[in-house]
Amino acid sequence: MKVASHARRRKACDLCVSRKIKCDLAKPTCSNCKLYGVDCGITEVTSPATTSRRKVPASETSPTNSSSTPSRDDTIESRLAHIEARLDQIAAEKPSGSSPHDATALNFQNFPEIRVYKASDMWNSATTLPCLGISPQFPTGAMLAQTGKLELPPLQEVLGALERYFDSYGRYMPLFDKRSFMKMTVDWYSENGGKELIPWAAINLVLAMTSRIMDDVPIEEPKLAQYMSNVQSVTTELMAWSGDILGLQVLLGMVILFQGTTNPQLAIVLIGSAIRLAQSMGLPSTRASDDPDESAQRRRVFWIAYILDKCGDDDMGILESCTGTIRFNYLRARSELAIIQGKVHNFLYSRTAQRLSQEQRAETKVRIEQLLSKWRSALPQELLRSDKLFQDYSTISVHLVMNMYNRYLECLYRIHGTFAFDETWIDRVRRYLSPAVIPTGDAGIDGRINQKEISSLPSAWSDCVEHSRLGLELSAFGRETEYSTWLHACCNLSGLIVLLVNIIEFPDQLSVMSDWSLIVRIRNKFDQMNAKASKEPFFLLQVAHELDRKASGQVKRLAHMSSLSHQEAAFSEPWANPDLMFL
């Protein structure tokens, strides 16, 4: 981030100041500038108070000393002339009487290279991961609309993808209404229909969601990257769109897409804009002119926004088993969980929570824990058994339940202070690596834990262990896609560390071998992710590998002690007495 010497006290970069949005001042590029694909900088601004105190001498205002003014005016005039010439050139690129074949076709191969920004690694501050962004050279949606170059695949191909989306993922997360979306798509392709920008972005979004979420297409695949770049190119227009809820819907869809990438920071930026837009539109209130279908859609969009921010009477949002015996209102359950997620943050992590006394915090924690437990107990028991879930539900249903359960686990981990990104918890976990806590022995056999050198385990530890097993089982055996793997990475890392700590503390439990098998599967998956996404090892993955060695040392210690006890028992028998062996 370029910062002028007189502007170091400013709290936001130029872009964030101009758009009146919060700036995180990340270096070298803040999140908003990364999203818009512009250079991040803070220009020098002279304080009005300082200017007013300075008395300008009369000599400085005299005509003889104003020679710089004409040159400055000439510079401005030349810049304006250059801009006008450029606009005329853009407008002239599409002749009025030319046919589509005469105009330059906007094929995917003709686009400038998509710029890849380096965003902070969510696992390790020393490394960076690639994150798609809009290159400053990339044509914006407004420019494409002016030149008539809003391109999409053939209509039949698009309709086929839309049908699959609305019959699967779109049925359980009803971001768009199928009937109105299909009509909008056909109208956009018609000869008499206007090639409007926001509908074009919405179609690109659904095509991207179909490819990424349902078809497990890698994010670097050119066609998917093009869809996502097309949507990103209209970000400015989406944030200012107020004609209907379509702009808000596209923003929320972008949040869903970016949550499943190597860096979800863009999703965090976008959801803030989406929530402000929803509030300005008065959601979820309905208007007198709204028909029932539109009112229902406005309510659904509001709750999806609420769910993503805390990241009925019809069949929308209903999960049904393959046998038809179980029907589960997924959207309602996610909305209820989102309310609990909000309480977890507000009452345990917000500034208001920091001002509570220890007694008040403890009481609040108990109440939220009860709400979370009540929510989980209301779920169909078949959803809490991995074998039944895999057997009775479709793949997309399994992925949706997996996502919901991981959000539940995140609440559980945060309440009890066992989330992998909780510094206090990770500092405690790393104490196991100290010889003062676990003496290192020969042949991988470590000494007993010195409990005086480490704090006690968090409350409800057994619940964290038990529930984390299901989360890891879903990820290990649930046929995760690349999208869902990144989406659930935080919770899976948390569960991995919880199970490893449990083996270190209790190496004699009967579940050690099955837990270890689960750990190996998840750890191998993270190793593959690490190898693909970054040259540097993830910090938390390194911690997990070191904990793995300590857990192995405790199991070996127990096995060694058991072996010694068997030998002692054998030598205690009369026939094993060395003095009697040669009689």
XYZ file of C-alpha atoms in Angstrom:
583
model
C 0.000 0.000 0.000
C 1.447 3.351 -1.075
C 1.112 5.879 1.744
C 1.994 9.537 1.428
C 4.145 10.946 4.218
C 1.456 13.383 5.366
C -1.348 10.848 5.179
C -0.223 8.182 7.615
C -2.929 8.973 10.170
C -5.767 8.276 7.755
C -7.859 5.200 8.517
C -8.718 4.197 4.948
C -7.233 4.076 1.456
C -8.455 6.275 -1.407
C -10.924 3.725 -2.811
C -12.529 3.021 0.565
C -12.800 6.763 1.302
C -14.464 7.452 -2.053
C -16.941 4.587 -1.649
C -17.455 5.182 2.088
C -16.688 1.579 2.997
C -14.595 0.180 5.822
C -10.924 -0.370 4.975
C -8.904 -3.115 6.691
C -5.599 -1.389 5.709
C -4.091 -4.755 4.751
C -0.699 -4.530 3.080
C 0.267 -4.287 0.282
C -3.364 -4.230 -0.945
C -6.500 -3.895 1.179
C -9.382 -6.326 0.663
C -11.643 -3.842 -1.135
C -8.941 -2.766 -3.609
C -8.187 -6.438 -4.182
C -11.864 -7.031 -4.932
C -12.112 -4.112 -7.377
C -8.710 -4.799 -8.928
C -7.262 -1.325 -8.392
C -4.000 -0.027 -6.962
C -4.251 0.561 -3.229
C -2.864 3.855 -1.992
C -3.371 6.760 0.387
C -2.725 10.131 -1.205
C -1.629 13.208 0.641
C -4.511 15.342 1.881
C -3.862 18.759 3.372
C -5.791 19.368 6.545
C -8.329 22.211 6.246
C -7.489 23.330 9.762
C -3.825 23.693 8.837
C -4.703 25.626 5.705
C -6.967 28.049 7.530
C -4.254 29.004 10.021
C -1.817 29.931 7.269
C -2.166 33.538 6.219
C -1.534 33.901 2.507
C 0.590 36.944 1.694
C -0.850 39.377 -0.772
C 2.193 38.948 -2.979
C 1.293 35.298 -3.548
C -2.137 36.197 -4.871
C -0.933 38.859 -7.261
C -1.194 38.256 -11.009
C 2.572 38.234 -11.364
C 2.854 35.153 -9.150
C 0.026 33.149 -10.708
C 1.963 31.871 -13.684
C 1.373 28.254 -12.653
C -2.400 28.486 -13.101
C -2.532 28.528 -16.932
C -0.198 25.523 -17.181
C -2.345 23.595 -14.718
C -5.486 24.459 -16.714
C -3.759 23.332 -19.897
C -2.923 19.999 -18.262
C -6.519 19.452 -17.190
C -7.809 20.412 -20.639
C -5.425 17.975 -22.336
C -6.442 15.159 -20.006
C -10.134 15.820 -20.649
C -9.522 15.851 -24.391
C -7.704 12.521 -24.126
C -10.579 10.986 -22.131
C -13.178 12.251 -24.627
C -11.175 10.849 -27.527
C -10.943 7.502 -25.781
C -14.712 7.431 -25.174
C -15.357 8.249 -28.842
C -13.027 5.422 -29.820
C -14.883 2.927 -27.598
C -18.267 4.043 -28.924
C -17.050 3.680 -32.507
C -15.788 0.122 -32.013
C -19.225 -1.302 -32.886
C -20.579 0.081 -36.186
C -24.344 0.505 -36.186
C -24.949 -1.505 -39.350
C -22.470 -4.305 -38.807
C -23.515 -7.882 -38.335
C -22.383 -10.063 -35.442
C -19.945 -11.816 -37.782
C -18.318 -8.527 -38.787
C -17.716 -7.461 -35.211
C -14.779 -8.878 -33.296
C -16.003 -11.959 -31.484
C -15.406 -11.927 -27.737
C -14.209 -15.489 -27.274
C -12.790 -16.684 -23.977
C -9.343 -16.922 -25.576
C -9.470 -13.244 -26.582
C -9.730 -11.985 -23.001
C -6.677 -10.488 -21.327
C -5.004 -12.801 -18.862
C -6.845 -12.915 -15.562
C -4.701 -11.308 -12.938
C -3.873 -13.439 -9.898
C -3.480 -11.505 -6.676
C -1.463 -12.719 -3.727
C -3.679 -12.769 -0.663
C -2.639 -13.517 2.896
C -2.552 -17.227 3.566
C -5.303 -18.115 6.010
C -3.076 -20.780 7.525
C 0.296 -19.073 7.640
C 1.082 -15.376 7.513
C 4.410 -16.101 5.851
C 2.885 -17.591 2.720
C 0.459 -16.493 0.049
C -2.128 -18.284 -1.999
C -3.540 -17.347 -5.411
C -6.898 -15.646 -5.408
C -8.840 -14.613 -8.492
C -9.266 -10.891 -8.926
C -10.139 -8.411 -11.636
C -7.104 -7.189 -13.491
C -7.063 -3.407 -14.043
C -6.641 -4.229 -17.749
C -9.704 -6.480 -17.737
C -12.774 -4.873 -19.374
C -15.458 -3.969 -16.855
C -19.054 -5.011 -17.297
C -20.058 -1.461 -18.198
C -17.426 -1.311 -20.949
C -18.568 -4.666 -22.336
C -22.190 -3.520 -22.324
C -21.319 -0.306 -24.189
C -19.523 -2.232 -26.921
C -22.205 -4.929 -27.143
C -19.791 -7.677 -26.127
C -21.745 -9.368 -23.347
C -21.177 -12.933 -24.459
C -22.664 -16.178 -23.156
C -22.602 -19.806 -24.335
C -25.402 -20.997 -26.665
C -28.907 -20.854 -25.194
C -29.492 -24.627 -25.200
C -26.249 -25.224 -23.320
C -27.178 -22.582 -20.754
C -30.728 -23.904 -20.285
C -29.371 -27.408 -19.674
C -27.040 -26.119 -16.956
C -29.829 -24.047 -15.382
C -32.172 -27.056 -15.257
C -29.550 -29.081 -13.407
C -28.876 -26.213 -11.001
C -32.525 -25.602 -10.103
C -33.313 -29.313 -9.775
C -30.440 -29.832 -7.339
C -28.520 -27.138 -5.460
C -30.984 -24.354 -6.279
C -33.808 -26.401 -4.779
C -32.190 -26.540 -1.336
C -30.598 -23.068 -1.360
C -33.340 -21.117 -3.200
C -31.317 -18.044 -4.064
C -33.235 -17.576 -7.343
C -36.796 -18.390 -8.388
C -36.635 -20.934 -11.217
C -39.590 -19.669 -13.255
C -38.593 -16.003 -13.257
C -34.917 -16.815 -13.829
C -35.663 -19.028 -16.826
C -37.895 -16.320 -18.322
C -35.205 -13.701 -17.758
C -32.635 -15.926 -19.496
C -34.811 -16.570 -22.557
C -35.643 -12.849 -22.785
C -31.947 -11.969 -22.643
C -31.215 -14.250 -25.604
C -34.186 -13.065 -27.682
C -33.544 -10.703 -30.581
C -35.915 -8.087 -29.211
C -34.643 -8.383 -25.649
C -32.152 -5.911 -24.277
C -28.731 -7.297 -23.366
C -28.812 -5.895 -19.832
C -25.775 -6.102 -17.585
C -27.171 -7.466 -14.292
C -29.121 -10.376 -15.876
C -25.954 -11.240 -17.818
C -24.017 -11.345 -14.541
C -26.732 -13.499 -12.915
C -26.579 -16.070 -15.734
C -22.776 -16.163 -15.494
C -23.088 -16.673 -11.740
C -25.416 -19.680 -11.989
C -23.184 -21.224 -14.660
C -20.202 -20.749 -12.330
C -22.054 -22.260 -9.346
C -23.124 -25.249 -11.443
C -19.545 -25.871 -12.573
C -17.863 -25.234 -9.230
C -20.288 -26.629 -6.645
C -22.057 -29.389 -8.549
C -19.491 -30.514 -11.143
C -16.344 -30.043 -8.998
C -14.557 -28.055 -11.709
C -11.154 -26.675 -10.548
C -11.187 -22.923 -10.105
C -8.304 -22.467 -12.548
C -10.263 -24.104 -15.395
C -10.540 -21.407 -18.129
C -14.292 -21.548 -18.685
C -15.121 -21.380 -14.960
C -12.538 -18.643 -14.433
C -14.200 -16.699 -17.243
C -17.665 -17.007 -15.675
C -16.330 -15.781 -12.323
C -14.408 -12.920 -13.914
C -17.507 -11.842 -15.833
C -19.461 -11.646 -12.584
C -16.655 -9.800 -10.809
C -16.485 -7.245 -13.616
C -19.891 -5.848 -12.594
C -19.202 -5.653 -8.847
C -19.539 -1.862 -8.830
C -22.916 -1.974 -10.589
C -24.155 -4.749 -8.271
C -23.408 -2.756 -5.133
C -25.363 0.219 -6.483
C -28.269 -1.795 -7.899
C -31.639 -0.983 -6.328
C -34.172 -1.684 -9.081
C -34.990 -5.161 -7.769
C -33.373 -7.898 -5.698
C -31.421 -9.398 -8.618
C -28.249 -7.442 -7.812
C -28.426 -8.604 -4.193
C -28.948 -12.192 -5.316
C -25.847 -12.064 -7.519
C -23.775 -10.619 -4.663
C -24.905 -13.437 -2.357
C -24.070 -15.996 -5.027
C -20.569 -14.526 -5.262
C -20.224 -14.936 -1.497
C -21.166 -18.623 -1.797
C -18.592 -19.123 -4.563
C -15.710 -17.369 -2.824
C -16.298 -19.179 0.471
C -14.988 -22.308 -1.222
C -11.658 -20.861 -2.393
C -8.167 -20.788 -0.935
C -8.853 -17.336 0.466
C -12.398 -16.476 1.612
C -11.490 -12.824 2.316
C -13.391 -11.670 -0.774
C -16.512 -13.384 0.562
C -16.163 -11.441 3.820
C -15.933 -8.144 1.916
C -18.883 -8.969 -0.332
C -21.238 -10.108 2.430
C -20.861 -6.731 4.147
C -21.941 -4.980 0.950
C -24.781 -7.461 0.450
C -26.143 -6.914 3.964
C -26.070 -3.126 3.524
C -27.892 -3.491 0.203
C -30.505 -5.783 1.784
C -31.084 -3.251 4.559
C -31.439 -0.393 2.089
C -34.053 -2.432 0.183
C -36.047 -3.054 3.347
C -35.757 -6.845 3.325
C -37.479 -8.969 4.506
C -40.497 -6.643 4.513
C -42.854 -6.988 1.556
C -44.415 -4.310 -0.584
C -48.108 -3.986 -1.221
C -47.531 -4.540 -4.935
C -45.642 -7.804 -4.427
C -47.384 -10.972 -5.509
C -47.090 -14.026 -3.210
C -44.267 -15.587 -5.241
C -42.196 -12.411 -5.162
C -42.819 -11.970 -1.434
C -41.667 -15.537 -0.783
C -38.550 -14.939 -2.857
C -37.709 -11.758 -0.922
C -38.000 -13.695 2.363
C -35.765 -16.497 1.091
C -33.121 -14.065 -0.135
C -33.148 -12.285 3.229
C -32.578 -15.511 5.162
C -29.862 -16.676 2.790
C -28.152 -13.313 3.341
C -28.542 -13.785 7.097
C -27.118 -17.323 6.907
C -24.113 -16.188 4.874
C -23.543 -13.210 7.161
C -23.312 -15.399 10.249
C -20.141 -17.182 7.191
C -42.296 -23.033 4.352
C -45.209 -24.067 2.743
C -43.523 -25.121 -0.492
C -40.746 -27.588 -1.285
C -38.012 -24.969 -1.550
C -35.243 -25.600 0.966
C -36.575 -29.083 1.858
C -34.159 -32.031 1.969
C -35.815 -35.366 1.301
C -34.282 -38.830 1.644
C -34.114 -41.115 -1.395
C -36.749 -43.349 0.205
C -39.091 -40.396 0.812
C -39.488 -41.283 4.499
C -37.641 -38.228 5.833
C -38.305 -34.581 4.961
C -36.120 -31.939 6.558
C -36.491 -28.150 6.259
C -32.861 -27.345 5.553
C -33.307 -23.607 4.981
C -35.146 -23.148 8.285
C -32.510 -25.142 10.192
C -29.734 -23.040 8.648
C -31.599 -19.851 9.549
C -32.006 -20.984 13.165
C -28.338 -21.935 13.331
C -27.361 -18.553 11.865
C -29.171 -16.841 14.746
C -27.114 -18.905 17.205
C -23.940 -18.076 15.265
C -24.762 -14.402 15.692
C -25.232 -14.867 19.442
C -21.894 -16.680 19.717
C -20.132 -13.685 18.212
C -22.148 -10.970 19.957
C -22.011 -12.431 23.464
C -18.567 -14.065 23.433
C -16.329 -12.204 20.958
C -17.694 -8.682 20.403
C -16.526 -5.545 22.213
C -19.674 -5.630 24.299
C -18.797 -9.136 25.445
C -15.351 -7.988 26.554
C -16.982 -5.615 29.043
C -18.961 -8.393 30.748
C -17.842 -9.770 34.090
C -16.620 -13.350 34.396
C -19.952 -14.379 35.942
C -21.955 -12.736 33.152
C -19.788 -14.349 30.482
C -20.197 -17.751 32.115
C -23.994 -17.382 32.275
C -24.147 -16.230 28.655
C -21.974 -19.132 27.568
C -24.268 -21.641 29.279
C -27.379 -20.166 27.632
C -25.834 -20.240 24.151
C -24.572 -23.770 24.740
C -28.123 -24.824 25.634
C -29.490 -23.200 22.467
C -26.909 -25.022 20.351
C -27.606 -28.359 22.024
C -31.346 -27.901 21.538
C -30.803 -27.111 17.849
C -28.748 -30.265 17.333
C -31.232 -32.479 19.154
C -33.997 -31.264 16.800
C -32.166 -32.642 13.748
C -33.327 -35.992 12.333
C -31.089 -38.659 13.850
C -30.397 -40.058 10.380
C -28.484 -36.867 9.576
C -26.188 -37.482 12.554
C -25.068 -40.897 11.328
C -22.641 -40.856 8.431
C -23.633 -44.328 7.182
C -27.359 -43.460 7.021
C -26.644 -40.067 5.482
C -24.489 -41.504 2.689
C -26.982 -44.286 2.063
C -30.272 -42.369 2.042
C -29.411 -38.955 0.561
C -28.131 -37.626 -2.756
C -24.590 -36.278 -3.107
C -25.671 -32.630 -3.121
C -27.807 -33.245 -0.015
C -24.817 -34.802 1.750
C -22.699 -31.752 0.899
C -25.366 -29.364 2.208
C -25.706 -31.296 5.479
C -21.916 -31.402 5.724
C -21.766 -27.620 5.382
C -24.479 -27.151 8.002
C -22.821 -29.531 10.459
C -19.465 -27.794 10.060
C -21.102 -24.473 10.916
C -22.515 -26.168 14.026
C -19.047 -27.478 14.923
C -17.569 -24.008 14.496
C -20.046 -22.685 17.066
C -19.215 -25.573 19.416
C -15.462 -25.051 19.071
C -15.758 -21.300 19.587
C -17.963 -21.659 22.668
C -15.476 -24.015 24.336
C -12.348 -22.287 23.024
C -11.094 -25.153 20.829
C -11.283 -23.470 17.413
C -8.070 -23.908 15.417
C -7.746 -20.144 14.889
C -8.047 -19.334 18.598
C -4.551 -18.227 19.610
C -5.034 -19.166 23.268
C -6.022 -22.715 22.314
C -3.178 -23.166 19.819
C -0.675 -21.825 22.363
C -1.919 -24.444 24.832
C -1.781 -27.195 22.206
C 1.811 -26.328 21.320
C 2.795 -26.821 24.952
C 2.662 -30.573 24.269
C 5.709 -30.089 22.046
C 7.790 -28.859 24.991
C 10.054 -31.419 26.737
C 8.954 -29.879 30.023
C 5.410 -31.133 29.340
C 6.197 -34.403 27.519
C 9.769 -35.706 27.960
C 11.160 -37.101 24.710
C 12.335 -40.705 24.951
C 14.214 -43.222 22.834
C 12.664 -45.226 19.966
C 9.738 -42.805 19.789
C 8.559 -43.730 23.302
C 7.830 -40.479 25.159
C 7.406 -39.907 28.856
C 4.202 -39.283 30.758
C 2.512 -35.865 30.474
C 3.506 -33.452 33.224
C 0.055 -32.014 33.961
C 1.549 -29.346 36.229
C 3.131 -27.675 33.189
C -0.049 -27.372 31.119
C -3.532 -25.990 31.747
C -6.519 -28.302 31.989
C -8.635 -29.200 28.972
C -11.630 -26.971 28.144
C -15.072 -27.699 29.526
C -17.275 -30.217 27.729
C -14.171 -31.749 26.173
C -15.892 -35.077 25.590
C -18.653 -33.344 23.576
C -16.088 -31.619 21.357
C -14.357 -34.953 20.716
C -17.554 -36.892 20.042
C -19.077 -34.345 17.662
C -15.801 -33.668 15.848
C -15.644 -37.350 14.857
C -18.830 -37.037 12.802
C -17.556 -33.892 11.102
C -14.324 -35.629 10.098
C -16.186 -38.764 8.984
C -18.362 -36.669 6.672
C -15.293 -35.054 5.135
C -13.288 -38.279 4.921
C -16.000 -40.426 3.342
C -18.496 -37.929 1.910
C -16.950 -37.542 -1.554
C -15.971 -33.928 -0.996
C -15.342 -31.651 -3.962
C -12.503 -29.139 -4.157
C -15.029 -26.409 -3.362
C -16.389 -28.141 -0.246
C -12.888 -29.124 0.891
C -11.855 -25.468 1.147
C -15.264 -24.518 2.523
C -14.838 -26.901 5.479
C -11.078 -26.582 5.934
C -11.209 -24.499 9.139
C -13.521 -26.893 10.972
C -11.687 -29.978 9.721
C -8.378 -28.597 10.985
C -10.025 -27.861 14.328
C -11.444 -31.398 14.530
C -8.097 -32.909 13.530
C -6.308 -31.098 16.355
C -9.054 -32.012 18.853
C -8.722 -35.741 18.073
C -4.912 -35.605 18.240
C -5.003 -33.877 21.629
C -7.504 -36.461 22.847
C -5.127 -39.313 21.913
C -2.235 -37.531 23.648
C -4.266 -37.113 26.831
C -6.079 -40.458 26.741
C -4.004 -42.994 24.765
C -5.770 -45.917 26.449
C -9.241 -45.223 24.998
C -10.855 -47.952 22.901
C -11.482 -45.484 20.055
C -7.772 -44.711 19.532
C -7.307 -46.953 16.478
C -10.465 -45.782 14.672
C -9.632 -42.157 15.511
C -6.129 -42.643 14.161
C -7.470 -44.027 10.893
C -9.687 -40.951 10.568
C -6.775 -38.641 11.378
C -4.597 -40.214 8.677
C -7.307 -39.721 6.030
C -7.898 -36.070 6.906
C -4.193 -35.315 7.288
C -3.436 -36.799 3.862
C -6.199 -34.666 2.360
C -4.664 -31.532 3.890
C -1.216 -32.545 2.640
C -2.628 -32.755 -0.888
C -4.321 -29.363 -0.509
C -1.073 -27.884 0.788
C 0.956 -29.291 -2.108
C -1.479 -27.868 -4.654
C -2.098 -24.456 -3.113
C 1.203 -23.342 -1.627
C 4.931 -24.026 -1.713
C 5.123 -23.344 2.009
C 3.635 -25.764 4.572
C 0.518 -24.549 6.370
C 1.433 -23.509 9.899
C -1.482 -25.363 11.506
C -0.760 -28.440 9.408
C 2.804 -28.402 10.731
C 1.407 -28.247 14.255
C -0.856 -31.208 13.454
C 2.107 -33.258 12.193
C 4.064 -32.520 15.378
C 1.054 -33.424 17.526
C 0.761 -36.644 15.541
C 4.284 -37.609 16.618
C 3.481 -36.788 20.239
C 0.278 -38.846 20.096
C 2.260 -41.747 18.646
C 4.776 -41.380 21.478
C 2.025 -41.678 24.096
C 0.493 -44.758 22.457
C 3.936 -46.380 22.241
C 4.578 -45.536 25.889
C 1.371 -47.286 26.867
C 2.183 -50.297 24.680
C 5.696 -50.470 26.141
C 4.341 -50.366 29.691
C 1.841 -53.102 28.823
C 4.636 -55.229 27.351
C 6.751 -54.784 30.468
C 3.842 -55.733 32.712
C 3.309 -58.927 30.696
C 6.995 -59.781 31.029
C 6.888 -59.186 34.772
C 3.831 -61.404 35.051
C 5.580 -64.137 33.076
C 8.707 -64.031 35.238
C 6.586 -64.094 38.385
C 5.417 -67.649 37.555
C 7.332 -70.469 39.391
C 8.427 -72.106 36.124
C 10.040 -68.882 35.024
C 12.281 -68.564 38.082
C 15.896 -68.522 36.799
C 17.057 -70.481 39.869
C 14.782 -73.395 38.919
C 15.533 -73.468 35.193
C 18.509 -75.868 35.485
C 17.265 -78.232 38.234
